[in-house]
Amino acid sequence: MKLGGVESRSSWGRMLASDAFAMTLMGITVNSMKYSIHRTRPDGSANNSFPSGHTATAFMAATIMHKEYGLTRSPLYSIGGYTVATATAFSRQLNNRHWLSDVLAGAGIGILSTELGYFLGDLIFKDKGLNLPDKIRETAPKGGRPSFLEFGVGYSIVNGSIEIGKNIRLSSPGATHISAKGGYFFNPYIGVGAEITAITSPMAFDMSLFTGNSPSEKYNITQVHADPTSIFTFTAGPYFSLPAAGKLLLGTKFQAGYSQLIGNDVEMDLQERKAPYTKKDNVIFMKGRSSSNVIMRTGISATGIINRNLGIRMYVDYDYTFLNAPYQILMNPGEEKPVYDDLHYSKHKMHYFTIGAAVTALFW
């Protein structure tokens, strides 16, 4: 953007110095941790999973955008930058390249490295090379309508499991949750809005219901691994806001909408029970299909107003959905030509509690 002539907070020299500090700090921190912790990636491809370098780089770039344009021109620059950064983090986990803690650590490293880089740049340059002042002192109008756009990231606790037939149970240890939300307020208290969310979770596979019996007479199961499960939602409904003491807004909402469960597979590694003990890896034992469902959502939030057009929202949401998950089971594990049974449906209730934070652009 600066190359295109859009003026930013800092001059070229000041910005490049601050960014160089940020990149150096980020690179040293990420690589020193990667090659000292030696954490195995979820897909087993390498031992340098923690922290996520891609996520650290993405959040470093987003924070640079926030510092140069979001605080000086419009918070929409911050929203856009952090949206792209969080999508990068989400894709790294969705592709089974990183654990949730890897991307959270990477995001923190990217943000902190940039803050330290700009702190060092400010110490060196002081007032030199400042093109635009921060709008941090501009205050929100009293009695204004808190219409908003925001992007958030959170952690979802899933209460419920997916039962596959009588012998298989899939459960979630927790999920990454990202969201984009918008609302229009008719007055300071009542508005209407909508949100789009994406939830992805690794799946824990429990075959204890087999009570020691393999689904195959010829093979034993040596390992089971399930693809991450993803759910995309669109909901809409009323928003309510209550101005509290100082620069604080308390809020709640009631929404309903549509959710899309993305199909995922369960794979097994097999080994013959008798000599020559032949192994067969990554045998697709269960094929999960996509399905559409109805979802209901409510939640509470507290928004701290940083300046006229920027806020930080902390929120707790509750989701309820009745999933109707289609699947097929492999009938002849280990055989050359796999045969799957007819399509079945696993019907169950799912509850999600999500704790998260969002960067909010306010339009009064």
GROMACS .gro file of C-alpha atoms in nm:
model
  364
    1MET     CA    1   0.000   0.000   0.000
    2LYS     CA    2   0.284   0.236   0.078
    3LEU     CA    3   0.435   0.159  -0.263
    4GLY     CA    4   0.100   0.258  -0.412
    5GLY     CA    5   0.119   0.600  -0.251
    6VAL     CA    6  -0.110   0.546   0.052
    7GLU     CA    7   0.047   0.745   0.335
    8SER     CA    8   0.106   0.550   0.656
    9ARG     CA    9   0.211   0.629   1.012
   10SER     CA   10   0.586   0.613   0.950
   11SER     CA   11   0.833   0.733   0.691
   12TRP     CA   12   1.010   0.470   0.483
   13GLY     CA   13   1.320   0.475   0.702
   14ARG     CA   14   1.133   0.455   1.031
   15MET     CA   15   0.899   0.182   0.905
   16LEU     CA   16   1.177  -0.034   0.758
   17ALA     CA   17   1.380  -0.009   1.079
   18SER     CA   18   1.082  -0.105   1.296
   19ASP     CA   19   0.987  -0.390   1.064
   20ALA     CA   20   1.347  -0.518   1.054
   21PHE     CA   21   1.350  -0.534   1.435
   22ALA     CA   22   1.015  -0.718   1.430
   23MET     CA   23   1.122  -0.974   1.168
   24THR     CA   24   1.453  -1.041   1.342
   25LEU     CA   25   1.288  -1.095   1.680
   26MET     CA   26   1.017  -1.314   1.529
   27GLY     CA   27   1.262  -1.526   1.328
   28ILE     CA   28   1.500  -1.584   1.620
   29THR     CA   29   1.216  -1.673   1.857
   30VAL     CA   30   1.035  -1.910   1.620
   31ASN     CA   31   1.341  -2.099   1.497
   32SER     CA   32   1.508  -2.130   1.836
   33MET     CA   33   1.189  -2.283   1.976
   34LYS     CA   34   1.124  -2.508   1.675
   35TYR     CA   35   1.466  -2.672   1.690
   36SER     CA   36   1.490  -2.699   2.067
   37ILE     CA   37   1.139  -2.827   2.150
   38HIS     CA   38   1.120  -3.080   1.858
   39ARG     CA   39   0.743  -3.123   1.869
   40THR     CA   40   0.603  -3.371   1.616
   41ARG     CA   41   0.352  -3.237   1.364
   42PRO     CA   42  -0.001  -3.386   1.370
   43ASP     CA   43   0.063  -3.557   1.034
   44GLY     CA   44   0.396  -3.697   1.159
   45SER     CA   45   0.594  -3.536   0.875
   46ALA     CA   46   0.852  -3.351   1.090
   47ASN     CA   47   0.956  -3.262   1.444
   48ASN     CA   48   0.935  -2.883   1.419
   49SER     CA   49   0.567  -2.819   1.483
   50PHE     CA   50   0.589  -2.571   1.773
   51PRO     CA   51   0.539  -2.282   1.715
   52SER     CA   52   0.381  -2.216   1.374
   53GLY     CA   53   0.615  -2.000   1.165
   54HIS     CA   54   0.350  -1.928   0.901
   55THR     CA   55   0.110  -1.804   1.170
   56ALA     CA   56   0.380  -1.592   1.337
   57THR     CA   57   0.465  -1.429   1.003
   58ALA     CA   58   0.098  -1.366   0.920
   59PHE     CA   59   0.025  -1.202   1.255
   60MET     CA   60   0.345  -0.998   1.236
   61ALA     CA   61   0.228  -0.861   0.899
   62ALA     CA   62  -0.123  -0.797   1.036
   63THR     CA   63   0.015  -0.606   1.334
   64ILE     CA   64   0.234  -0.395   1.103
   65MET     CA   65  -0.081  -0.313   0.903
   66HIS     CA   66  -0.259  -0.228   1.228
   67LYS     CA   67   0.022   0.001   1.347
   68GLU     CA   68   0.073   0.179   1.015
   69TYR     CA   69  -0.286   0.212   0.891
   70GLY     CA   70  -0.537   0.079   1.145
   71LEU     CA   71  -0.444   0.325   1.419
   72THR     CA   72  -0.399   0.621   1.186
   73ARG     CA   73  -0.653   0.592   0.902
   74SER     CA   74  -0.929   0.336   0.969
   75PRO     CA   75  -0.978   0.027   1.190
   76LEU     CA   76  -1.094  -0.159   0.879
   77TYR     CA   77  -0.727  -0.202   0.789
   78SER     CA   78  -0.677  -0.381   1.122
   79ILE     CA   79  -0.984  -0.596   1.066
   80GLY     CA   80  -0.864  -0.697   0.719
   81GLY     CA   81  -0.510  -0.773   0.830
   82TYR     CA   82  -0.610  -0.987   1.125
   83THR     CA   83  -0.877  -1.162   0.916
   84VAL     CA   84  -0.612  -1.281   0.669
   85ALA     CA   85  -0.375  -1.374   0.952
   86THR     CA   86  -0.634  -1.583   1.135
   87ALA     CA   87  -0.739  -1.753   0.811
   88THR     CA   88  -0.373  -1.851   0.768
   89ALA     CA   89  -0.363  -1.997   1.119
   90PHE     CA   90  -0.692  -2.178   1.060
   91SER     CA   91  -0.565  -2.331   0.735
   92ARG     CA   92  -0.248  -2.459   0.904
   93GLN     CA   93  -0.456  -2.656   1.152
   94LEU     CA   94  -0.716  -2.759   0.895
   95ASN     CA   95  -0.436  -2.907   0.680
   96ASN     CA   96  -0.322  -3.112   0.982
   97ARG     CA   97   0.016  -2.934   0.989
   98HIS     CA   98  -0.011  -2.785   1.336
   99TRP     CA   99  -0.172  -2.836   1.674
  100LEU     CA  100  -0.395  -2.564   1.818
  101SER     CA  101  -0.126  -2.458   2.066
  102ASP     CA  102   0.122  -2.418   1.777
  103VAL     CA  103  -0.087  -2.157   1.598
  104LEU     CA  104  -0.184  -1.975   1.919
  105ALA     CA  105   0.182  -1.948   2.015
  106GLY     CA  106   0.273  -1.836   1.662
  107ALA     CA  107   0.007  -1.563   1.673
  108GLY     CA  108   0.135  -1.437   2.007
  109ILE     CA  109   0.496  -1.435   1.889
  110GLY     CA  110   0.406  -1.244   1.573
  111ILE     CA  111   0.212  -0.976   1.762
  112LEU     CA  112   0.466  -0.934   2.044
  113SER     CA  113   0.762  -0.924   1.804
  114THR     CA  114   0.600  -0.641   1.611
  115GLU     CA  115   0.512  -0.447   1.925
  116LEU     CA  116   0.873  -0.479   2.045
  117GLY     CA  117   1.005  -0.386   1.700
  118TYR     CA  118   0.799  -0.066   1.693
  119PHE     CA  119   0.893   0.009   2.053
  120LEU     CA  120   1.262  -0.003   1.956
  121GLY     CA  121   1.193   0.204   1.645
  122ASP     CA  122   1.014   0.469   1.853
  123LEU     CA  123   1.308   0.482   2.097
  124ILE     CA  124   1.553   0.543   1.812
  125PHE     CA  125   1.355   0.784   1.593
  126LYS     CA  126   1.146   0.957   1.864
  127ASP     CA  127   0.936   1.218   1.674
  128LYS     CA  128   1.127   1.193   1.347
  129GLY     CA  129   0.957   1.030   1.050
  130LEU     CA  130   0.601   1.033   1.189
  131ASN     CA  131   0.364   1.112   0.903
  132LEU     CA  132   0.028   1.053   1.072
  133PRO     CA  133  -0.068   1.065   1.441
  134ASP     CA  134  -0.256   0.783   1.610
  135LYS     CA  135  -0.630   0.843   1.648
  136ILE     CA  136  -0.616   0.681   1.988
  137ARG     CA  137  -0.750   0.992   2.167
  138GLU     CA  138  -1.066   1.029   1.961
  139THR     CA  139  -1.359   0.929   2.181
  140ALA     CA  140  -1.691   0.764   2.099
  141PRO     CA  141  -2.000   0.989   2.096
  142LYS     CA  142  -2.240   0.968   2.391
  143GLY     CA  143  -2.571   0.811   2.298
  144GLY     CA  144  -2.433   0.678   1.970
  145ARG     CA  145  -2.555   0.367   1.793
  146PRO     CA  146  -2.281   0.100   1.822
  147SER     CA  147  -2.307  -0.054   1.473
  148PHE     CA  148  -2.004  -0.270   1.406
  149LEU     CA  149  -1.795  -0.503   1.196
  150GLU     CA  150  -1.558  -0.739   1.372
  151PHE     CA  151  -1.334  -1.040   1.339
  152GLY     CA  152  -1.281  -1.279   1.627
  153VAL     CA  153  -1.095  -1.591   1.727
  154GLY     CA  154  -1.177  -1.826   2.011
  155TYR     CA  155  -1.167  -2.172   2.160
  156SER     CA  156  -1.474  -2.396   2.159
  157ILE     CA  157  -1.549  -2.660   2.420
  158VAL     CA  158  -1.762  -2.929   2.258
  159ASN     CA  159  -2.008  -3.120   2.476
  160GLY     CA  160  -2.114  -3.426   2.284
  161SER     CA  161  -1.978  -3.707   2.071
  162ILE     CA  162  -2.052  -3.866   1.735
  163GLU     CA  163  -2.163  -4.227   1.766
  164ILE     CA  164  -2.088  -4.439   1.459
  165GLY     CA  165  -2.296  -4.753   1.482
  166LYS     CA  166  -2.258  -4.946   1.807
  167ASN     CA  167  -1.880  -4.972   1.817
  168ILE     CA  168  -1.723  -4.634   1.736
  169ARG     CA  169  -1.726  -4.300   1.913
  170LEU     CA  170  -1.568  -3.975   1.789
  171SER     CA  171  -1.519  -3.690   2.035
  172SER     CA  172  -1.356  -3.348   2.025
  173PRO     CA  173  -1.092  -3.236   2.278
  174GLY     CA  174  -1.161  -2.874   2.177
  175ALA     CA  175  -1.189  -2.666   1.862
  176THR     CA  176  -1.044  -2.355   1.699
  177HIS     CA  177  -1.318  -2.099   1.632
  178ILE     CA  178  -1.297  -1.798   1.399
  179SER     CA  179  -1.579  -1.559   1.316
  180ALA     CA  180  -1.675  -1.252   1.115
  181LYS     CA  181  -1.969  -1.050   1.250
  182GLY     CA  182  -2.161  -0.738   1.165
  183GLY     CA  183  -2.451  -0.553   1.320
  184TYR     CA  184  -2.662  -0.242   1.258
  185PHE     CA  185  -2.813  -0.066   1.562
  186PHE     CA  186  -3.136   0.136   1.539
  187ASN     CA  187  -3.059   0.309   1.870
  188PRO     CA  188  -2.797   0.266   2.146
  189TYR     CA  189  -2.967  -0.052   2.271
  190ILE     CA  190  -3.124  -0.263   1.993
  191GLY     CA  191  -2.988  -0.381   1.660
  192VAL     CA  192  -2.985  -0.667   1.414
  193GLY     CA  193  -2.692  -0.854   1.264
  194ALA     CA  194  -2.538  -1.171   1.131
  195GLU     CA  195  -2.222  -1.373   1.164
  196ILE     CA  196  -2.022  -1.637   0.980
  197THR     CA  197  -1.812  -1.884   1.178
  198ALA     CA  198  -1.574  -2.168   1.106
  199ILE     CA  199  -1.489  -2.433   1.364
  200THR     CA  200  -1.221  -2.698   1.320
  201SER     CA  201  -1.127  -2.967   1.566
  202PRO     CA  202  -0.900  -3.271   1.584
  203MET     CA  203  -1.102  -3.582   1.664
  204ALA     CA  204  -1.032  -3.835   1.936
  205PHE     CA  205  -1.125  -4.186   1.825
  206ASP     CA  206  -1.261  -4.430   2.084
  207MET     CA  207  -1.306  -4.794   1.983
  208SER     CA  208  -1.336  -4.924   2.337
  209LEU     CA  209  -1.686  -5.040   2.252
  210PHE     CA  210  -1.525  -5.314   2.043
  211THR     CA  211  -1.428  -5.468   2.382
  212GLY     CA  212  -1.100  -5.600   2.242
  213ASN     CA  213  -1.243  -5.738   1.919
  214SER     CA  214  -1.108  -5.617   1.584
  215PRO     CA  215  -1.356  -5.544   1.304
  216SER     CA  216  -1.152  -5.790   1.095
  217GLU     CA  217  -1.089  -6.159   1.163
  218LYS     CA  218  -0.762  -6.148   0.967
  219TYR     CA  219  -0.610  -5.820   1.090
  220ASN     CA  220  -0.543  -5.641   1.417
  221ILE     CA  221  -0.572  -5.265   1.444
  222THR     CA  222  -0.236  -5.103   1.527
  223GLN     CA  223  -0.336  -4.738   1.499
  224VAL     CA  224  -0.643  -4.524   1.432
  225HIS     CA  225  -0.643  -4.163   1.312
  226ALA     CA  226  -0.935  -3.939   1.219
  227ASP     CA  227  -0.935  -3.631   0.996
  228PRO     CA  228  -1.013  -3.298   1.165
  229THR     CA  229  -1.381  -3.209   1.169
  230SER     CA  230  -1.494  -2.870   1.037
  231ILE     CA  231  -1.828  -2.692   1.076
  232PHE     CA  232  -1.922  -2.370   0.896
  233THR     CA  233  -2.221  -2.166   1.014
  234PHE     CA  234  -2.429  -1.863   0.917
  235THR     CA  235  -2.663  -1.715   1.177
  236ALA     CA  236  -2.866  -1.395   1.211
  237GLY     CA  237  -3.083  -1.229   1.471
  238PRO     CA  238  -3.119  -0.939   1.717
  239TYR     CA  239  -2.831  -0.780   1.908
  240PHE     CA  240  -2.871  -0.591   2.236
  241SER     CA  241  -2.624  -0.343   2.386
  242LEU     CA  242  -2.608  -0.162   2.720
  243PRO     CA  243  -2.362   0.127   2.773
  244ALA     CA  244  -2.190   0.070   3.108
  245ALA     CA  245  -1.943   0.268   3.317
  246GLY     CA  246  -1.681   0.453   3.116
  247LYS     CA  247  -1.582   0.308   2.780
  248LEU     CA  248  -1.761  -0.025   2.819
  249LEU     CA  249  -2.050  -0.185   2.630
  250LEU     CA  250  -2.226  -0.497   2.759
  251GLY     CA  251  -2.414  -0.704   2.504
  252THR     CA  252  -2.612  -1.015   2.426
  253LYS     CA  253  -2.771  -1.174   2.117
  254PHE     CA  254  -3.017  -1.441   2.002
  255GLN     CA  255  -2.962  -1.603   1.663
  256ALA     CA  256  -3.063  -1.893   1.444
  257GLY     CA  257  -2.930  -2.019   1.113
  258TYR     CA  258  -2.758  -2.282   0.907
  259SER     CA  259  -2.457  -2.505   0.975
  260GLN     CA  260  -2.260  -2.721   0.733
  261LEU     CA  261  -2.072  -3.024   0.865
  262ILE     CA  262  -1.779  -3.108   0.637
  263GLY     CA  263  -1.726  -3.479   0.579
  264ASN     CA  264  -1.417  -3.646   0.723
  265ASP     CA  265  -1.265  -3.995   0.718
  266VAL     CA  266  -1.138  -4.233   0.984
  267GLU     CA  267  -0.830  -4.433   0.882
  268MET     CA  268  -0.671  -4.742   1.035
  269ASP     CA  269  -0.333  -4.910   1.023
  270LEU     CA  270  -0.371  -5.288   1.014
  271GLN     CA  271  -0.139  -5.585   1.066
  272GLU     CA  272  -0.208  -5.951   0.997
  273ARG     CA  273  -0.262  -6.165   1.304
  274LYS     CA  274  -0.049  -6.445   1.165
  275ALA     CA  275   0.279  -6.467   0.973
  276PRO     CA  276   0.400  -6.299   0.757
  277TYR     CA  277   0.229  -6.018   0.960
  278THR     CA  278   0.169  -5.796   0.657
  279LYS     CA  279   0.090  -5.432   0.735
  280LYS     CA  280  -0.166  -5.212   0.561
  281ASP     CA  281  -0.158  -4.843   0.650
  282ASN     CA  282  -0.412  -4.564   0.605
  283VAL     CA  283  -0.706  -4.791   0.530
  284ILE     CA  284  -1.020  -4.575   0.516
  285PHE     CA  285  -1.245  -4.750   0.766
  286MET     CA  286  -1.519  -4.488   0.781
  287LYS     CA  287  -1.624  -4.233   0.519
  288GLY     CA  288  -1.800  -3.934   0.671
  289ARG     CA  289  -2.023  -3.730   0.440
  290SER     CA  290  -2.117  -3.362   0.455
  291SER     CA  291  -2.454  -3.257   0.592
  292SER     CA  292  -2.662  -2.944   0.653
  293ASN     CA  293  -2.820  -2.870   0.990
  294VAL     CA  294  -3.002  -2.601   1.187
  295ILE     CA  295  -2.813  -2.415   1.460
  296MET     CA  296  -2.920  -2.179   1.741
  297ARG     CA  297  -2.682  -1.939   1.916
  298THR     CA  298  -2.679  -1.697   2.206
  299GLY     CA  299  -2.403  -1.524   2.395
  300ILE     CA  300  -2.282  -1.242   2.615
  301SER     CA  301  -2.003  -0.993   2.553
  302ALA     CA  302  -1.812  -0.698   2.694
  303THR     CA  303  -1.658  -0.441   2.458
  304GLY     CA  304  -1.387  -0.202   2.567
  305ILE     CA  305  -1.386   0.113   2.351
  306ILE     CA  306  -1.029   0.208   2.262
  307ASN     CA  307  -1.123   0.507   2.048
  308ARG     CA  308  -1.413   0.632   1.839
  309ASN     CA  309  -1.390   0.356   1.578
  310LEU     CA  310  -1.201   0.075   1.750
  311GLY     CA  311  -1.289  -0.165   2.028
  312ILE     CA  312  -1.185  -0.500   2.176
  313ARG     CA  313  -1.467  -0.742   2.250
  314MET     CA  314  -1.449  -1.042   2.485
  315TYR     CA  315  -1.732  -1.289   2.439
  316VAL     CA  316  -1.880  -1.620   2.551
  317ASP     CA  317  -2.116  -1.794   2.308
  318TYR     CA  318  -2.336  -2.100   2.338
  319ASP     CA  319  -2.437  -2.299   2.027
  320TYR     CA  320  -2.689  -2.579   2.001
  321THR     CA  321  -2.735  -2.795   1.694
  322PHE     CA  322  -2.886  -3.131   1.611
  323LEU     CA  323  -2.641  -3.303   1.378
  324ASN     CA  324  -2.749  -3.558   1.121
  325ALA     CA  325  -2.412  -3.695   1.010
  326PRO     CA  326  -2.408  -3.947   0.721
  327TYR     CA  327  -2.137  -4.213   0.707
  328GLN     CA  328  -2.033  -4.546   0.550
  329ILE     CA  329  -1.834  -4.826   0.717
  330LEU     CA  330  -1.580  -5.051   0.544
  331MET     CA  331  -1.711  -5.407   0.538
  332ASN     CA  332  -1.389  -5.592   0.446
  333PRO     CA  333  -1.088  -5.427   0.620
  334GLY     CA  334  -0.754  -5.520   0.463
  335GLU     CA  335  -0.892  -5.662   0.139
  336GLU     CA  336  -0.768  -5.536  -0.198
  337LYS     CA  337  -1.107  -5.408  -0.316
  338PRO     CA  338  -1.278  -5.216  -0.035
  339VAL     CA  339  -1.653  -5.265   0.003
  340TYR     CA  340  -1.856  -5.012   0.202
  341ASP     CA  341  -2.203  -5.066   0.342
  342ASP     CA  342  -2.506  -4.849   0.275
  343LEU     CA  343  -2.524  -4.490   0.394
  344HIS     CA  344  -2.620  -4.456   0.761
  345TYR     CA  345  -2.692  -4.149   0.974
  346SER     CA  346  -2.562  -4.062   1.317
  347LYS     CA  347  -2.815  -3.834   1.484
  348HIS     CA  348  -2.714  -3.652   1.800
  349LYS     CA  349  -2.730  -3.322   1.987
  350MET     CA  350  -2.419  -3.105   2.007
  351HIS     CA  351  -2.347  -2.817   2.245
  352TYR     CA  352  -2.061  -2.568   2.198
  353PHE     CA  353  -1.932  -2.316   2.450
  354THR     CA  354  -1.692  -2.068   2.289
  355ILE     CA  355  -1.465  -1.823   2.468
  356GLY     CA  356  -1.306  -1.564   2.241
  357ALA     CA  357  -1.187  -1.214   2.163
  358ALA     CA  358  -1.251  -0.988   1.866
  359VAL     CA  359  -1.118  -0.670   1.710
  360THR     CA  360  -1.421  -0.448   1.650
  361ALA     CA  361  -1.466  -0.159   1.405
  362LEU     CA  362  -1.737   0.074   1.540
  363PHE     CA  363  -1.958   0.297   1.324
  364TRP     CA  364  -2.168   0.539   1.526
   0.00000   0.00000   0.00000
